[in-house]
Every structure is written in C-alpha cells, then in structure tokens.
mmCIF file of C-alpha atoms in Angstrom:
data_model
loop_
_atom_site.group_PDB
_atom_site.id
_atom_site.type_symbol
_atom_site.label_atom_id
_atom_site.label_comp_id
_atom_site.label_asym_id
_atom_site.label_seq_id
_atom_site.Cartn_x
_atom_site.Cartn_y
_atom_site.Cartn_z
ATOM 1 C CA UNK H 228 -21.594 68.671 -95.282
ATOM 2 C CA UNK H 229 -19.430 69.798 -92.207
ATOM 3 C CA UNK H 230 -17.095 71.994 -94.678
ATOM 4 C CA UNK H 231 -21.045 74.082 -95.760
ATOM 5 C CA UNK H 232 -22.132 73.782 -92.287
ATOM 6 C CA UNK H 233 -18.930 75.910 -91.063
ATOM 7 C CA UNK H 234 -19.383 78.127 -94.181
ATOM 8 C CA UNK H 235 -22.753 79.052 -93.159
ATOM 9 C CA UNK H 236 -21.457 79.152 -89.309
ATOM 10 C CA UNK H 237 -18.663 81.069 -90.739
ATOM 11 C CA UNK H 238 -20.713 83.308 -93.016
ATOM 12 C CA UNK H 239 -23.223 83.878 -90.009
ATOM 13 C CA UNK H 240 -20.596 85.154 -87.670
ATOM 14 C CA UNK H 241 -19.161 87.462 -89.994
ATOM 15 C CA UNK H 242 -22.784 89.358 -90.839
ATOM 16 C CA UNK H 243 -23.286 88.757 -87.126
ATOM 17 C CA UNK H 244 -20.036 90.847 -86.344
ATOM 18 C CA UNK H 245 -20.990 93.490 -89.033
ATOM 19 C CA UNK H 246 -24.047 94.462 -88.104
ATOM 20 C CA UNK H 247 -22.662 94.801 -84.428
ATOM 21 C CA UNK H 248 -19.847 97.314 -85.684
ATOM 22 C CA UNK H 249 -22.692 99.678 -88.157
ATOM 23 C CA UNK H 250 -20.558 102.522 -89.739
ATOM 24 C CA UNK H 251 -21.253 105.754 -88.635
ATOM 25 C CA UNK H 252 -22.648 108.680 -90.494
ATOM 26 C CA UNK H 253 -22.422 112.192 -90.425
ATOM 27 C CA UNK H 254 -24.938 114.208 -89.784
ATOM 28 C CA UNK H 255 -23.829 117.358 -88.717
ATOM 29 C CA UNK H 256 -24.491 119.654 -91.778
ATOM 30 C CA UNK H 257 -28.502 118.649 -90.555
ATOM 31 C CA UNK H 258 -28.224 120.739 -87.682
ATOM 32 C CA UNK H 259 -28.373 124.646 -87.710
ATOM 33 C CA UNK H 260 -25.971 126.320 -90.129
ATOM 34 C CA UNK H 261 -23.344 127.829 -87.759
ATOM 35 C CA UNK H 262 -21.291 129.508 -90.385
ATOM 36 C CA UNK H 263 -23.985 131.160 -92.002
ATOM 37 C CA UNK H 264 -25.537 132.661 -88.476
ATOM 38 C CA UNK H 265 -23.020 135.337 -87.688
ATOM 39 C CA UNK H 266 -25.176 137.330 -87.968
ATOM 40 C CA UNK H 267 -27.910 135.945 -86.316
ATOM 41 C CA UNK H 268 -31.729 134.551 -88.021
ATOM 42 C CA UNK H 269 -34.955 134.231 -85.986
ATOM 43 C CA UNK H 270 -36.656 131.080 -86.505
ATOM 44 C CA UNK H 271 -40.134 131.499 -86.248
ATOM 45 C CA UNK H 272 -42.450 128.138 -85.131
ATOM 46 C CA UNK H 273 -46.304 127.413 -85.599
ATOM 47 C CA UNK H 274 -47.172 125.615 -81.931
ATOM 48 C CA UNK H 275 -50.119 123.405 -81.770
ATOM 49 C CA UNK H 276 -50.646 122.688 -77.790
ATOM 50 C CA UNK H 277 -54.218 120.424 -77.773
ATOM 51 C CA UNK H 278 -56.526 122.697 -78.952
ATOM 52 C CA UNK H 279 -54.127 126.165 -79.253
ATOM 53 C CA UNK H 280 -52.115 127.295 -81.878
ATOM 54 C CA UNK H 281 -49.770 129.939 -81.158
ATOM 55 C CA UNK H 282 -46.084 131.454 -82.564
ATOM 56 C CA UNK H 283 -42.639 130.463 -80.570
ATOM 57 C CA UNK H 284 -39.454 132.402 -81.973
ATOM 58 C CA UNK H 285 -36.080 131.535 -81.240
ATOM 59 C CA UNK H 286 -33.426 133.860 -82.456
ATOM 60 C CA UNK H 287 -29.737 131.815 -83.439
ATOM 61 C CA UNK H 288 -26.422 133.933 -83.645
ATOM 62 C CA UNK H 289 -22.752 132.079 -83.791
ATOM 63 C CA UNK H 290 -19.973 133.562 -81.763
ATOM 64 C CA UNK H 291 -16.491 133.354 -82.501
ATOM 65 C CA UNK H 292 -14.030 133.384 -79.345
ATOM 66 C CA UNK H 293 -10.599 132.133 -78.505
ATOM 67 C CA UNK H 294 -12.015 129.131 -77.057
ATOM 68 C CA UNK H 295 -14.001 127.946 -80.057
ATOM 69 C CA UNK H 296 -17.264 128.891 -82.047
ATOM 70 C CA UNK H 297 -20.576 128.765 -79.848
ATOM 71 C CA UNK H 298 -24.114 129.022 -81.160
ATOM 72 C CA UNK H 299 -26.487 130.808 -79.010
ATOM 73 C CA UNK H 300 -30.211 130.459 -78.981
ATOM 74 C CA UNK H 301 -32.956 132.899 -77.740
ATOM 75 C CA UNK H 302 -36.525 131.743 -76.821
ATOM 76 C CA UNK H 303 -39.473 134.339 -77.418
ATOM 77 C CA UNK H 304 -42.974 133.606 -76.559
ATOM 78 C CA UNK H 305 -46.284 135.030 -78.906
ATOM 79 C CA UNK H 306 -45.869 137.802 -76.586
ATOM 80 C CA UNK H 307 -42.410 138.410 -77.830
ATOM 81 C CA UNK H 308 -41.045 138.098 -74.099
ATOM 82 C CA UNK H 309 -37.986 136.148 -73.455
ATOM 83 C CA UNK H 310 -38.259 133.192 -71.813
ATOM 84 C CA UNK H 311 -34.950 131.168 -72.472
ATOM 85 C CA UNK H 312 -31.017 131.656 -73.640
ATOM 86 C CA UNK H 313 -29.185 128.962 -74.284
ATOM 87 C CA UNK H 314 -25.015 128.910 -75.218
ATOM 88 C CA UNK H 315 -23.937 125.740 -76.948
ATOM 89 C CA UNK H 316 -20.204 124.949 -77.815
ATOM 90 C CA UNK H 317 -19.751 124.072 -81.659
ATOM 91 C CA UNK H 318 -17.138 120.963 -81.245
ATOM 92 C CA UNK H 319 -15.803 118.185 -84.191
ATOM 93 C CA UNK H 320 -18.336 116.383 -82.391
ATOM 94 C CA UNK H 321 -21.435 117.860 -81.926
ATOM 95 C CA UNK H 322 -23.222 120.827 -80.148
ATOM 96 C CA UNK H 323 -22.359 120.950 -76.527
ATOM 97 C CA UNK H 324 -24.623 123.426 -73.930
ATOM 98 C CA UNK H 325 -22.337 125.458 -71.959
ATOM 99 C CA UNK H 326 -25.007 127.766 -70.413
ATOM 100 C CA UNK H 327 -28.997 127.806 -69.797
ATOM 101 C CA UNK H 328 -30.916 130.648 -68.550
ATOM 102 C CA UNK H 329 -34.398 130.904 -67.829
ATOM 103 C CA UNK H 330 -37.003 133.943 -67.859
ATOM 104 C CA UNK H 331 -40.537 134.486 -66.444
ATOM 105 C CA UNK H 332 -42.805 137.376 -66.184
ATOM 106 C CA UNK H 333 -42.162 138.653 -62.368
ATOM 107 C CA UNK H 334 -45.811 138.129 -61.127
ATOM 108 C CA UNK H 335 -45.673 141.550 -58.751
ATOM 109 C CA UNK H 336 -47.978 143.872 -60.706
ATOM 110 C CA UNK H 337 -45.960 147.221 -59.946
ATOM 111 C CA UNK H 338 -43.314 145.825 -62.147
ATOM 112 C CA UNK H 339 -44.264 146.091 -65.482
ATOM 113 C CA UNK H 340 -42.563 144.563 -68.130
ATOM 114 C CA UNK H 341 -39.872 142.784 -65.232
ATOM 115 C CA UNK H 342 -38.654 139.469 -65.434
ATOM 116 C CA UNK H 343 -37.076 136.735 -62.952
ATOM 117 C CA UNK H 344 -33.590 135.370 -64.195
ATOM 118 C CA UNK H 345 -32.879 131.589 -63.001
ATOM 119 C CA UNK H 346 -29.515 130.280 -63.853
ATOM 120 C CA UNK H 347 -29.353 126.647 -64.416
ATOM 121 C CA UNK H 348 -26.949 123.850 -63.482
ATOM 122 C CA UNK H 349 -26.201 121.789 -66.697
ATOM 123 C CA UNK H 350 -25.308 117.849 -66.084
ATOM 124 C CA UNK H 351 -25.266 116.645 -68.975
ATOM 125 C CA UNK H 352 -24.580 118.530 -72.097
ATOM 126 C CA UNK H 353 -25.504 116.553 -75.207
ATOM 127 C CA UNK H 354 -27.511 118.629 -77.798
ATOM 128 C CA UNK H 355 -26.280 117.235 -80.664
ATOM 129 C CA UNK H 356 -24.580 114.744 -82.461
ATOM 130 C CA UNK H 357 -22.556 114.949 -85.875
ATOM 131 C CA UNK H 358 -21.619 111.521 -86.092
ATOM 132 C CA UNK H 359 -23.953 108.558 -84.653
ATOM 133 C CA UNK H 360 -25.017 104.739 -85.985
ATOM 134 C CA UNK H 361 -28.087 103.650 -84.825
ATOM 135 C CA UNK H 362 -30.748 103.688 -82.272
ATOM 136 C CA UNK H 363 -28.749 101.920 -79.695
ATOM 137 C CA UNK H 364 -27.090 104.641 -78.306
ATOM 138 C CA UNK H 365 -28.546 108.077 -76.519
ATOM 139 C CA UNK H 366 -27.274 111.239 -76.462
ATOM 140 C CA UNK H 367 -28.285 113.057 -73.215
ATOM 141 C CA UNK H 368 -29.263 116.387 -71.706
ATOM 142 C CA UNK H 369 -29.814 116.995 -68.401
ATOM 143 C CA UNK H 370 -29.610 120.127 -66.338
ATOM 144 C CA UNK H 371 -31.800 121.343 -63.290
ATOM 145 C CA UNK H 372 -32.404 124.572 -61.192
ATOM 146 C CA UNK H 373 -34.139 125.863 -58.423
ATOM 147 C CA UNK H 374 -37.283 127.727 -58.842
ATOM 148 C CA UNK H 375 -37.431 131.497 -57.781
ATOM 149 C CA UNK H 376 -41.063 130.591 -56.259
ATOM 150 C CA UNK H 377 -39.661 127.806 -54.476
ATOM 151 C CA UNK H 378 -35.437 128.166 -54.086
ATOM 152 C CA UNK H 379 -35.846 125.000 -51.786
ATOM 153 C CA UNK H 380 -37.006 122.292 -54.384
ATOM 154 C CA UNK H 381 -34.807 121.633 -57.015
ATOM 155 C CA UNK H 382 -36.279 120.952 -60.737
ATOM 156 C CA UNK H 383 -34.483 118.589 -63.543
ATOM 157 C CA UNK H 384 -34.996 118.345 -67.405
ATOM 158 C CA UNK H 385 -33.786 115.147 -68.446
ATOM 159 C CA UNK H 386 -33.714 114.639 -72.748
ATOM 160 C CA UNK H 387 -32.252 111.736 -74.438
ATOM 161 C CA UNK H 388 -32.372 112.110 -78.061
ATOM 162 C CA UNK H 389 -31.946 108.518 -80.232
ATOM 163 C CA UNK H 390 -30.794 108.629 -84.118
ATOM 164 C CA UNK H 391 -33.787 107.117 -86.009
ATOM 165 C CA UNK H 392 -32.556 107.714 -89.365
ATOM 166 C CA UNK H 393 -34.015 109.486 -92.176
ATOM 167 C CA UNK H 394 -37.223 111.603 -92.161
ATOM 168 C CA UNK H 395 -39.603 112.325 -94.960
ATOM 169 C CA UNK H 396 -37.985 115.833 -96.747
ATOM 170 C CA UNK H 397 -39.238 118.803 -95.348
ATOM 171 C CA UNK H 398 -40.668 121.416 -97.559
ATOM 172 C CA UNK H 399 -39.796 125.212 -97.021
ATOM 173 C CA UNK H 400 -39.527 128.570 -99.325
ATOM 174 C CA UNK H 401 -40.784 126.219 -102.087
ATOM 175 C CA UNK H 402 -37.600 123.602 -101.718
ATOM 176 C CA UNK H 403 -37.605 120.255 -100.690
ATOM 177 C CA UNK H 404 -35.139 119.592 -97.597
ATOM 178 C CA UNK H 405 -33.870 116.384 -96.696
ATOM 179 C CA UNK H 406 -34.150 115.450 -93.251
ATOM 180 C CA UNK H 407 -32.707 113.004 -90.144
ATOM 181 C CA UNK H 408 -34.823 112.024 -86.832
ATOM 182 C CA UNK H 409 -34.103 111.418 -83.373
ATOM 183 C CA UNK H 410 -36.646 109.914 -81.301
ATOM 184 C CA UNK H 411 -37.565 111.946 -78.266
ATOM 185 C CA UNK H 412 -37.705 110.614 -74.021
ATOM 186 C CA UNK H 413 -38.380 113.705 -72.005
ATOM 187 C CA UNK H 414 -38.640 113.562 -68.112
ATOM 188 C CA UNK H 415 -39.274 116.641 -65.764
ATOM 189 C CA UNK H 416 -39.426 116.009 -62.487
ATOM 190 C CA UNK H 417 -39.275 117.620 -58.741
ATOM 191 C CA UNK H 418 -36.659 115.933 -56.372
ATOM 192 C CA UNK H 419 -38.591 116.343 -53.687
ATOM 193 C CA UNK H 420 -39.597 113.051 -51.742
ATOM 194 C CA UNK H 421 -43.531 112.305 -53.293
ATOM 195 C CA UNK H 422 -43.561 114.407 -56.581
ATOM 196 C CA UNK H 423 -44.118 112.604 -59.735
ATOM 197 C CA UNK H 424 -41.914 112.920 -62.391
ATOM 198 C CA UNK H 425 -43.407 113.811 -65.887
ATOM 199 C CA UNK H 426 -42.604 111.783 -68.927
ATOM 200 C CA UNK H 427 -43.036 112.437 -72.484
ATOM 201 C CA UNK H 428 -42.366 111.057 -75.611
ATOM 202 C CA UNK H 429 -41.992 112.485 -79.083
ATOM 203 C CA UNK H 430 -39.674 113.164 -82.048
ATOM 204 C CA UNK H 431 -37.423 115.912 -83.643
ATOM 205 C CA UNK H 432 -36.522 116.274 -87.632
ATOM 206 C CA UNK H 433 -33.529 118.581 -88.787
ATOM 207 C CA UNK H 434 -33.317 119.477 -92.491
ATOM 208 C CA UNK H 435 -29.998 119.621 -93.997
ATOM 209 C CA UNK H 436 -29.042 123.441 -94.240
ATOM 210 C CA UNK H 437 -31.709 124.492 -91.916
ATOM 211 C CA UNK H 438 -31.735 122.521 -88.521
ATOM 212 C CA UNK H 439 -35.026 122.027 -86.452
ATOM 213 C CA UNK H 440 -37.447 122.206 -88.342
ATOM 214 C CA UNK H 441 -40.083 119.763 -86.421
ATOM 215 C CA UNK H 442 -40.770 118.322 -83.277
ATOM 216 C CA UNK H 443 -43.754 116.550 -81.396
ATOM 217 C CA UNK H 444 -44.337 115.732 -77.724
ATOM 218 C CA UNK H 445 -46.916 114.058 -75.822
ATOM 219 C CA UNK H 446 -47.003 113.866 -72.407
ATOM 220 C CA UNK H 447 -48.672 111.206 -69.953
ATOM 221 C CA UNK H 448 -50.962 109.027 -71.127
ATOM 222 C CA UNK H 449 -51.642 111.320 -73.986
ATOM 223 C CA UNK H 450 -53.466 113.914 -72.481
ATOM 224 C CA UNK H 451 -50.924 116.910 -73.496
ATOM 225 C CA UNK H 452 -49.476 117.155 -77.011
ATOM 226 C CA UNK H 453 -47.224 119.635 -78.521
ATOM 227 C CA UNK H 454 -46.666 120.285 -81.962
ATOM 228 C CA UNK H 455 -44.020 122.282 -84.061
ATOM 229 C CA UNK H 456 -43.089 123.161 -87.606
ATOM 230 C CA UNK H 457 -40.763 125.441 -88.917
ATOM 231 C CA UNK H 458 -42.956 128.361 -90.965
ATOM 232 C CA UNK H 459 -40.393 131.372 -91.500
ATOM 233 C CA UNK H 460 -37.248 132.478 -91.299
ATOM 234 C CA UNK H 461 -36.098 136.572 -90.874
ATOM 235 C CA UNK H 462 -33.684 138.871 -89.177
ATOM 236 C CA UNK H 463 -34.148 140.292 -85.737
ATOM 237 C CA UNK H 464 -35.201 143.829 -86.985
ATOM 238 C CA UNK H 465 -38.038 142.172 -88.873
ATOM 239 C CA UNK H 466 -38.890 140.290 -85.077
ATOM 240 C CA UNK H 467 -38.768 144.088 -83.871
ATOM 241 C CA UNK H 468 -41.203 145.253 -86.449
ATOM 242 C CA UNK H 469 -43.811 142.206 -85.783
ATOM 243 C CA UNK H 470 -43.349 143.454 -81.567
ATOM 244 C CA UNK H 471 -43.660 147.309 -82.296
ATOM 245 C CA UNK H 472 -46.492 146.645 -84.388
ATOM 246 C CA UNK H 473 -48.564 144.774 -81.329
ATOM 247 C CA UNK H 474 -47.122 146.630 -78.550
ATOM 248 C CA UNK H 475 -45.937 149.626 -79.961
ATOM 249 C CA UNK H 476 -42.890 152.167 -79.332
#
C-alpha cells in the first residue's frame, strides 16, 4: 500500500508539474498578414454601438526599414475622416506599438475640413503576441496623452489582452477561417484627483490569414456596448471612390 500510495503521490506531482509548465503555441500567422500588406488593404468594419450601426475603416500597410518591418494602421470614421495612426514594430515576438497619433475635427467653424493632431506617450507596448500558453498571463497596452481641450489633465488607455484559446471559425468571401481569442479588460481614465476611471470588458477574435476580424466591448454596468465584424476587404483607391462618391471632388 505505501509503494501505490507514493505512485499516486508520485503520479500527482508529475501532472501537477505539467500542467504548471503548459507548452506554448504559436499564434502569430492569426494576426494581420504583414508580408502580404506592402502594399497596403483597408479593412472595412460593421459597428453596432447600442442602437447605431455605422462603418469604421482602418487602412494596414507594412514598412520595410533598416531597423525592422513595422505595420502601420490608419483609423477612418463613416465620415471617412482620420481619427487615429498607429506604427507597430513586427518582432520574433509579437507586434510592438512604436507610435500613436490621434485626430479630431478642430471644432472652430472657419476651419473647414481641419483637424487637431495629439501625439501620445506609449507605456506599455504590447499589441500582440505570437507565442502565449494560457489565460494566466496578460499582455498589456498602455499609453496616455494630454487633451488639446484640456493640455492640463492627462488621459490613459490601459488594454490587457488574455489568450482564451480557440474561437468558433470565422466566415468571410465564402471561406471558413479559423480563429484564436483574447479576452478583453479596458480602462480609460483621467488622472486627475476625483475622476472615475471607465472600465470595460469584452473580447477580440483573429482569423488565421486575416487578423481582427471581431471584437465586443461593454462598458459599465452594461449600459454601452460596442460591436465589430469584419465585412470587406479593398485597396485604398476603392476607399477613395466610396469618399468621392459622398463628398465629392
């Protein structure tokens, strides 16, 4: 009986120690193809916010420069007005943000058409993982700026992103997509003495050979949701067409 018992002590400890030591997995061919963006692809997103549903288009280009490959992202609005570049380091590693910039409609009437640049300060620069294990471990961004309506205060966007595993396959151009998850903790908050800080949860999926392709948000006690999905996918002169055909020349 005491050689079993110290089997199954034995046996224990060893599944004990395995499960503490998971292998890791690559993931990093389910986030956005960096080779195949040299040319640069918009990626156009249906947003559901509550009761709204409105188009968000980000346009991805890779870069090639003696200090490495770097992806860079470009936020347009329905309106098609900027409101976001982002410059993220390709490493062995993951995707790393280098740079943030930030865009809003300058709110002076006589200037039609301007905008007001903000540079951002970037903490922490975690986008992306290409090899993780399990839940246990989060991967964070954080960066922060001061608002041109208030150069005083200073504003911080904290994400940590946690590897869920996989999500259901994601269905685009008529072919199925695997997928991974990352669960989502959001917090945006003033650091001024008093101010609230606003939390939200959610969830991102990235299809293998596509990247994003989904993400959900909910903020506070569920008052505010935010809803994504991947619908189309086009070159920049096509975006053109889609503004010139609102707007015009």
């Amino acid at each position: 009986m005491r050689t079993l018992s110290g089997f199954f002590w034995s046996l224990g400890v060893c599944l004990l120690f395995a499960c503490g030591n998971g292998s890791k997995r690559d993931i990093g061919a389910f986030y956005f193809p960096v080779k195949d963006l040299k040319g640069g692809k918009v990626y156009e997103y249906v947003v559901s916010q509550n009761d709204s549903v409105m188009p968000e288009y980000w346009f991805y280009r890779t870069f090639v420069r003696d200090s490495g490959l770097f992806l860079v992202g470009t936020y347009y609005d329905h309106r098609f007005q900027i409101g976001q570049i982002i410059r993220e380091k390709i490493t062995k590693s993951g995707a790393l943000a280098k740079e943030c910039h930030l865009y809003e409609a300058d709110p002076d009437p006589e200037v039609e058409g301007g905008q007001i640049h903000t540079r951002t300060t970037i903490d922490l620069p975690n986008k992306f993982p290409y090899s993780v294990t399990d839940s246990s471990a989060a991967f964070v961004f954080k960066l922060q700026f001061h608002p041109p309506d208030d150069p005083e205060s200073t504003i911080f966007v904290e994400r940590k992103r946690r590897f869920l595993g996989d999500a259901p396959d994601f269905e685009y151009d008529g072919k199925k997509y695997p997928c991974v998850r990352f669960g989502l903790e959001e917090t945006i908050g003033n650091e001024k003495a008093g101010i609230e800080p606003v939390k939200s949860l959610g969830e991102e999926w990235y299809a293998k050979g596509l990247g994003l392709v989904y993400y959900r948000k909910t903020y506070g006690t569920e008052a505010f949701k935010v809803e994504a999905r991947l619908t189309d996918i086009f070159t920049m002169a096509e975006l053109e067409e889609r503004a010139t055909a609102v707007f015009g020349e």
